Coordinates of C-alpha atoms in Angstrom, one line a residue:
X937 CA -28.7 7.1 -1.3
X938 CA -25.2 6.6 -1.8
X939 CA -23.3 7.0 1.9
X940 CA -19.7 8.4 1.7
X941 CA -17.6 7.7 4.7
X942 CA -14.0 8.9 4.3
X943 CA -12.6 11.4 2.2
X944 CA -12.9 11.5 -1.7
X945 CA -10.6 13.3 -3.8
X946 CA -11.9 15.6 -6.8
X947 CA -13.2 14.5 -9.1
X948 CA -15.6 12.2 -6.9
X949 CA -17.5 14.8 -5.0
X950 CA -18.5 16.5 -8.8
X951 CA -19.3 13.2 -10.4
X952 CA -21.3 12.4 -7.1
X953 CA -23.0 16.0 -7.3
X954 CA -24.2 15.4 -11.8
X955 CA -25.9 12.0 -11.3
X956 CA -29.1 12.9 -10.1
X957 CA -28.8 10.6 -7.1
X958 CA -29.2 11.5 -3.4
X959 CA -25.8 11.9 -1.8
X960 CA -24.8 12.1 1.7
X961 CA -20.8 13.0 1.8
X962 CA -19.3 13.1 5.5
X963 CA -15.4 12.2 5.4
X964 CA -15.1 11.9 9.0
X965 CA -18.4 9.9 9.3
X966 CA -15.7 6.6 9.6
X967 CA -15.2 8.3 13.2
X968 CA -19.0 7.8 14.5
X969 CA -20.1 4.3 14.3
X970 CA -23.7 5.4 15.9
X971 CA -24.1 7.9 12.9
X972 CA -22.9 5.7 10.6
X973 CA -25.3 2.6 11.7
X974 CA -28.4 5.3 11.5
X975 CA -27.6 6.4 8.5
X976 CA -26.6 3.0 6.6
X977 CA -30.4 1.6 6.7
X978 CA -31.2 4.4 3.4
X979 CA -27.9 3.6 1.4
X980 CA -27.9 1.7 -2.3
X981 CA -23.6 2.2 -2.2
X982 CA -21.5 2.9 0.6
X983 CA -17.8 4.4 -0.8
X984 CA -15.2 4.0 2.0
X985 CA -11.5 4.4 2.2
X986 CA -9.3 2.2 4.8
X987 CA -10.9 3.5 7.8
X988 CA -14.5 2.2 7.8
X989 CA -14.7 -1.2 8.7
X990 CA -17.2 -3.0 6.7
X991 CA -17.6 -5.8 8.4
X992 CA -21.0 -8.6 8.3
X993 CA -22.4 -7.0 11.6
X994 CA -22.7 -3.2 10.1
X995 CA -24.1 -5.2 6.6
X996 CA -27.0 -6.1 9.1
X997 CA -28.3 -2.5 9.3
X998 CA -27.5 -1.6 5.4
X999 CA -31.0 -4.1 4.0
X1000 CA -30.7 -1.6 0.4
X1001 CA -26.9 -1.9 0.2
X1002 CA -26.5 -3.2 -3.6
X1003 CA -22.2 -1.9 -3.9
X1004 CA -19.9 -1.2 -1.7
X1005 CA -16.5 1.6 -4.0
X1006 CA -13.2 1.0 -2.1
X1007 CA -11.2 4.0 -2.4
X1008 CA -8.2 1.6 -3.0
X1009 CA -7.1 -1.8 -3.3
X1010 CA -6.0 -3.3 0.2
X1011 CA -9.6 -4.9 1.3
X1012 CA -8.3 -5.9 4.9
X1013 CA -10.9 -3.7 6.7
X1014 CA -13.8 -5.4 4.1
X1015 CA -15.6 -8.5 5.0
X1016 CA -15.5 -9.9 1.5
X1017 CA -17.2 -13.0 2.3
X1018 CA -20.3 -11.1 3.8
X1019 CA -20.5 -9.0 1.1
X1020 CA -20.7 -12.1 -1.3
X1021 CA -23.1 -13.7 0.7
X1022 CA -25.4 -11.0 0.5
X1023 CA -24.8 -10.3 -3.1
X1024 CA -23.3 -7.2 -2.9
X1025 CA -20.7 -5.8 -5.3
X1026 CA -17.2 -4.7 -4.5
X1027 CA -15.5 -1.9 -6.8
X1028 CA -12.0 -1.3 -6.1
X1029 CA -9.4 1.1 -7.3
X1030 CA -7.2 -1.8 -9.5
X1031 CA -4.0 -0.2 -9.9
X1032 CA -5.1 3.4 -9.9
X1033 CA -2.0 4.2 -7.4
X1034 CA 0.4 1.5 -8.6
X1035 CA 2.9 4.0 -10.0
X1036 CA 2.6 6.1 -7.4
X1037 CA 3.7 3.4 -5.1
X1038 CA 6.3 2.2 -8.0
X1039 CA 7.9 5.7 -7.5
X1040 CA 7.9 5.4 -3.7
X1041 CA 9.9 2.8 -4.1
X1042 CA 12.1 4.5 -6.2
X1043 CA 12.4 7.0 -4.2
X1044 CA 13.0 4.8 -0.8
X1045 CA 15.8 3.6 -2.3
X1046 CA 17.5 6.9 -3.7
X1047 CA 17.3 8.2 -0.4
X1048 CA 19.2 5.5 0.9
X1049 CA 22.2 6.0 -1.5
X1050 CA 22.3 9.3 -1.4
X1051 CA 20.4 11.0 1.7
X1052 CA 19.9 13.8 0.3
X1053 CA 18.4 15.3 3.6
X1054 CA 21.6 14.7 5.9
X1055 CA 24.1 16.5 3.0
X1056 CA 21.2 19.4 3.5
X1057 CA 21.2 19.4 6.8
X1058 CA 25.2 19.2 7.2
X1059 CA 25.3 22.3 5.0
X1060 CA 23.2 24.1 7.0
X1061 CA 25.5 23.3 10.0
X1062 CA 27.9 25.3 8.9
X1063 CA 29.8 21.8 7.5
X1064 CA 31.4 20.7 4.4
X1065 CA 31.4 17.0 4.5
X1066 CA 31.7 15.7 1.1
X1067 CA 33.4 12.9 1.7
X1068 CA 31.3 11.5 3.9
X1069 CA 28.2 12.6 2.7
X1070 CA 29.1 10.8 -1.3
X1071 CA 26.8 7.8 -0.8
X1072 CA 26.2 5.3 -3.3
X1073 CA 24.8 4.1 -6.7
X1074 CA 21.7 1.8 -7.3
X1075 CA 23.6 1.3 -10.4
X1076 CA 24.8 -3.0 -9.9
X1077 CA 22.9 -3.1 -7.1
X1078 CA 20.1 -5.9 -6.4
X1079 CA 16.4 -5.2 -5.9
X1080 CA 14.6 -8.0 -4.3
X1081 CA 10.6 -8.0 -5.2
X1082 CA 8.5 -10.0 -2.4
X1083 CA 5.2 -10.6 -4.7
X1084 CA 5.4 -9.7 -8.2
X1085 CA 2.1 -8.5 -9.5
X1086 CA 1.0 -5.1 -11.2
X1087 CA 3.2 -2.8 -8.3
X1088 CA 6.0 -4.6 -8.4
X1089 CA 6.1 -5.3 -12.3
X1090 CA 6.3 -1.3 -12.6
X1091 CA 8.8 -1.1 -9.9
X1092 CA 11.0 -3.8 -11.7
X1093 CA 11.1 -1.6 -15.0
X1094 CA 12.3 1.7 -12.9
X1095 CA 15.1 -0.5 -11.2
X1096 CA 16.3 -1.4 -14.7
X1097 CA 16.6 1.7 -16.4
X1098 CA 18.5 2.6 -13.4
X1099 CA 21.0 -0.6 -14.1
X1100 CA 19.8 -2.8 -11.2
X1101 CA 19.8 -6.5 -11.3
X1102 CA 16.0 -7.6 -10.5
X1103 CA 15.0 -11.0 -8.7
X1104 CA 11.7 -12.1 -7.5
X1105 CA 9.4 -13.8 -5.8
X1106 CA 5.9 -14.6 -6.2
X1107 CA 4.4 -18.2 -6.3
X1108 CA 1.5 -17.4 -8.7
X1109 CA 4.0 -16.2 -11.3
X1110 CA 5.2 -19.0 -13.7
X1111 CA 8.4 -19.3 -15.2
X1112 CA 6.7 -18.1 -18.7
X1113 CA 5.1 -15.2 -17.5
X1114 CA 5.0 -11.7 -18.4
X1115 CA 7.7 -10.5 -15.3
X1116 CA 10.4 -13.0 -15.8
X1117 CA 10.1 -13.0 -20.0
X1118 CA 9.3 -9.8 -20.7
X1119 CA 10.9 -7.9 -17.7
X1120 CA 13.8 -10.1 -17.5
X1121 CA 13.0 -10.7 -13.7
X1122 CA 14.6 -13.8 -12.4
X1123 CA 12.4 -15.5 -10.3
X1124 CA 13.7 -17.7 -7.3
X1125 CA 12.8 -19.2 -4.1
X1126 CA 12.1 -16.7 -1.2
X1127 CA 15.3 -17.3 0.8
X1128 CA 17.6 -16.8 -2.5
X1129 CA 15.8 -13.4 -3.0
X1130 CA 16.6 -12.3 0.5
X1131 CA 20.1 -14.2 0.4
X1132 CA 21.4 -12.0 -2.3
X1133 CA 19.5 -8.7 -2.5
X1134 CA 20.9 -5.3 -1.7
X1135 CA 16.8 -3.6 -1.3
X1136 CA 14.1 -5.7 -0.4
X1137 CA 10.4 -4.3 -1.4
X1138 CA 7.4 -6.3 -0.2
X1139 CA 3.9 -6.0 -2.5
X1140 CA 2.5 -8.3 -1.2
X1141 CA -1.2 -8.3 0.8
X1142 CA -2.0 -8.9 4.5
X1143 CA -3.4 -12.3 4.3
X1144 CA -3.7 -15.2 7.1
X1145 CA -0.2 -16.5 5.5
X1146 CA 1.5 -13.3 4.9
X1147 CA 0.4 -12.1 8.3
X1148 CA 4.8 -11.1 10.1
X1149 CA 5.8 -13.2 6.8
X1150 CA 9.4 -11.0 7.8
X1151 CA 9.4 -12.3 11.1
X1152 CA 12.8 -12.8 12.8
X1153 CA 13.6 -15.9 11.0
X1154 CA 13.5 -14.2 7.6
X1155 CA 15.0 -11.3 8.4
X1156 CA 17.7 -12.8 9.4
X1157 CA 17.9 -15.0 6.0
X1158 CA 18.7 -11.8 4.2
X1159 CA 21.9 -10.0 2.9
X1160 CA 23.8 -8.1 5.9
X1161 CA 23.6 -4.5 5.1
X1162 CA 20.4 -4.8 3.5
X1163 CA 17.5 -2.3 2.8
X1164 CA 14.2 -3.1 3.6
X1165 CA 11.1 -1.5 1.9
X1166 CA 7.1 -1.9 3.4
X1167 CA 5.0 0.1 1.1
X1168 CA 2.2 -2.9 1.0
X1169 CA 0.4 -3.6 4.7
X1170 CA 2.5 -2.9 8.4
X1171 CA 1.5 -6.6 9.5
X1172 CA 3.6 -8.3 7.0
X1173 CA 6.9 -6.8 8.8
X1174 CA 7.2 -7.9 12.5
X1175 CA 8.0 -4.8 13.8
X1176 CA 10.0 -5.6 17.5
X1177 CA 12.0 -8.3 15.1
X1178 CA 12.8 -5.4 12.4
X1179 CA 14.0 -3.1 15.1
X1180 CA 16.3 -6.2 16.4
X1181 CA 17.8 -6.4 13.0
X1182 CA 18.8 -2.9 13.0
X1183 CA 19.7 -2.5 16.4
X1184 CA 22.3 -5.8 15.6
X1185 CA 23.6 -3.9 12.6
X1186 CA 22.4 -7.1 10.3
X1187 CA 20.2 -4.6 8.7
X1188 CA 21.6 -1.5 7.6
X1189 CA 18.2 0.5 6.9
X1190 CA 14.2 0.4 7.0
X1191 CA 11.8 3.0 4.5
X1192 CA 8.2 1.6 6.1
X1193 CA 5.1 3.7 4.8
X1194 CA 3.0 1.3 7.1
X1195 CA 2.5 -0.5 10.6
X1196 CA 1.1 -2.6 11.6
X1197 CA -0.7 0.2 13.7
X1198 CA -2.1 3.3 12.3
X1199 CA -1.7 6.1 13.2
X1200 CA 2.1 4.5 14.7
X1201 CA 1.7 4.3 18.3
X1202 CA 3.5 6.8 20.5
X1203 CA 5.7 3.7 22.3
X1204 CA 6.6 2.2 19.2
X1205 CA 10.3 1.3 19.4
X1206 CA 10.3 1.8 15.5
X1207 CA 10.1 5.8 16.5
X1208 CA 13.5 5.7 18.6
X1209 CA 15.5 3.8 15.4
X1210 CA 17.6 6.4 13.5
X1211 CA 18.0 3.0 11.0
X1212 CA 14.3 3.7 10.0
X1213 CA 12.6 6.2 7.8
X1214 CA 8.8 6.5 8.7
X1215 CA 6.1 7.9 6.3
X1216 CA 1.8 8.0 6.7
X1217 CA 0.7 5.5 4.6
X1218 CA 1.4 8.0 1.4
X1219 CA 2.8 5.6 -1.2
X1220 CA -0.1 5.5 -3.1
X1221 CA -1.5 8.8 -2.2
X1222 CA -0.3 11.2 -4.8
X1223 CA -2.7 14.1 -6.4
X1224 CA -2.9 11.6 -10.1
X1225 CA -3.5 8.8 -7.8
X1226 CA -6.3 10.2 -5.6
X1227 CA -7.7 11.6 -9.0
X1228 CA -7.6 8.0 -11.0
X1229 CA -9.0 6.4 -7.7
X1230 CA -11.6 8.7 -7.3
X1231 CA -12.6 8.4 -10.8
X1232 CA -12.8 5.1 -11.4
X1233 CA -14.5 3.7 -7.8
X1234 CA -17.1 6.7 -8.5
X1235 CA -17.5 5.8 -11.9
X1236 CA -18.3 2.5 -11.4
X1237 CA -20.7 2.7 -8.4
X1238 CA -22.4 5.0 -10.6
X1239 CA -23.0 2.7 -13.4
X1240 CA -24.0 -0.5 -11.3
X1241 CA -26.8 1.5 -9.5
X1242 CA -27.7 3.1 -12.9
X1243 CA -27.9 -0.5 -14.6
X1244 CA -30.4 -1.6 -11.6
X1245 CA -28.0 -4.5 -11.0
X1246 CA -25.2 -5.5 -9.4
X1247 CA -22.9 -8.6 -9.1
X1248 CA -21.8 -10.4 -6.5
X1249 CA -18.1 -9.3 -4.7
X1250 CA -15.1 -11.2 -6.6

């Protein structure tokens, strides 16, 4: 049986439906652990989202669990290690929404320079403010990229075409590598990135040593006036020191599409900054991305189980 969790975008539930094997699709199944532990003991492949923690206690009660699809590419709610231990295979979504989040980014920062909501909303007021209301140009500006890999590579070229000036940082890129020969992006050390930056965009993942890597220290190493963009995990961005840096004016502006808690807690101080823009978790959630997620992670669960084999989780 394959056991879906959370929900799956077409084409997923059709692909599912043609292969001949036994299917059981509940996308709010994430929500009832006791259902989920009496079903698990019948599944070959469990597809999950970011909601089902797979974790090596709930592996105990899957004994025919050969692959594990993630709808997606952050694997902080998967046990990696247990699933390697037990020989199970992992299947990921490898840059199936990394334009989409490349656009967000985009986007993040055009709203900045040019708000188009406020000028809409002035309008509507009954006001005519276009003086005040002109913004800016990304043209000359600096992007600073906080990791470096297939995201931010795509977000690099965008920033170009739109005349920005592109440094980076990622310690796993070398000086030869495709981002700073082909791209022209000029890697540096972390604090020079966030010294002379005009947007900061993390892509990074939330790892043991990324875990508040922007904590108040390195907020406060980067550019007064700066923009900060989270479109990667919440826990990378210390929130209560984020809100601090825009309450002090250091900061001039926040676009988060995560927290560090999700859904964003009622009491959150982050809710009461008008220096912050706040989205779901939809960077990476377009219609094309769901579709090429759903697609691929489908796709390949399929063929491992058809092959009668699997390999162990990378």
């Amino acid at each position: 049986m394959i056991l879906v969790t959370e929900w799956l975008a077409s084409p997923g539930p059709e692909l599912l439906a043609a292969s001949g094997q036994a299917v059981r699709y509940e996308p709010t199944l994430w929500r009832d652990a006791p259902r989920l532990r009496e079903l698990l003991p019948q599944a070959e492949a469990l597809i999950v989202r970011n909601q089902t923690r797979v974790t090596a206690s709930l592996l105990e009660t899957a004994p025919r669990l050969r692959v594990v699809g993630r709808l997606g590419v952050g694997l902080d709610n998967i046990e990696v290690e247990a699933l390697r231990a037990r020989g199970i295979a992992l299947v990921t979504a490898s840059q199936a929404n990394a334009i989409a989040v490349a656009e967000y980014v985009l986007a993040a920062m055009l709203h900045v320079a040019r708000n188009l909501a406020a000028a809409d909303a002035s309008v509507r007021a009954g006001q005519w403010e276009r003086t005040r209301l002109g913004g800016t140009e990304l043209w000359g500006r600096t992007l600073g990229l906080v990791g470096v890999g297939e995201i931010g590579r795509r977000v690099a070229r965008r920033a170009a075409a739109f005349g920005m000036t592109v440094l980076g940082y990622d310690p796993f890129v070398g000086p030869y590598d495709y981002a700073p020969t082909e791209l022209g992006i000029a890697m540096l050390p972390l604090a020079e990135v966030l010294a002379r930056a005009d947007f900061v965009s993390i892509h990074v993942p939330l790892l043991p040593t990324t875990y508040h890597l922007f904590d108040a220290e390195r907020l406060a190493q980067m550019r007064p006036q700066a923009v900060l963009i989270n479109s990667a995990r919440g826990g990378i961005v210390d929130e209560q020191a984020l809100v601090e840096a825009l309450s002090a004016g250091h900061l001039r502006y926040a676009v988060l599409d995560v927290t560090e808690q999700e859904p964003l807690p009622a009491d959150s101080p982050l809710r009461a900054s008008s220096a912050v823009l706040l989205t779901p978790h939809i960077a990476g959630l377009t219609a094309e991305a769901q579709e090429r997620t759903s697609r691929l992670v489908v796709t390949e669960v399929l063929r491992l189980l058809a092959e009668g084999k699997t390999e162990a989780a990378p």
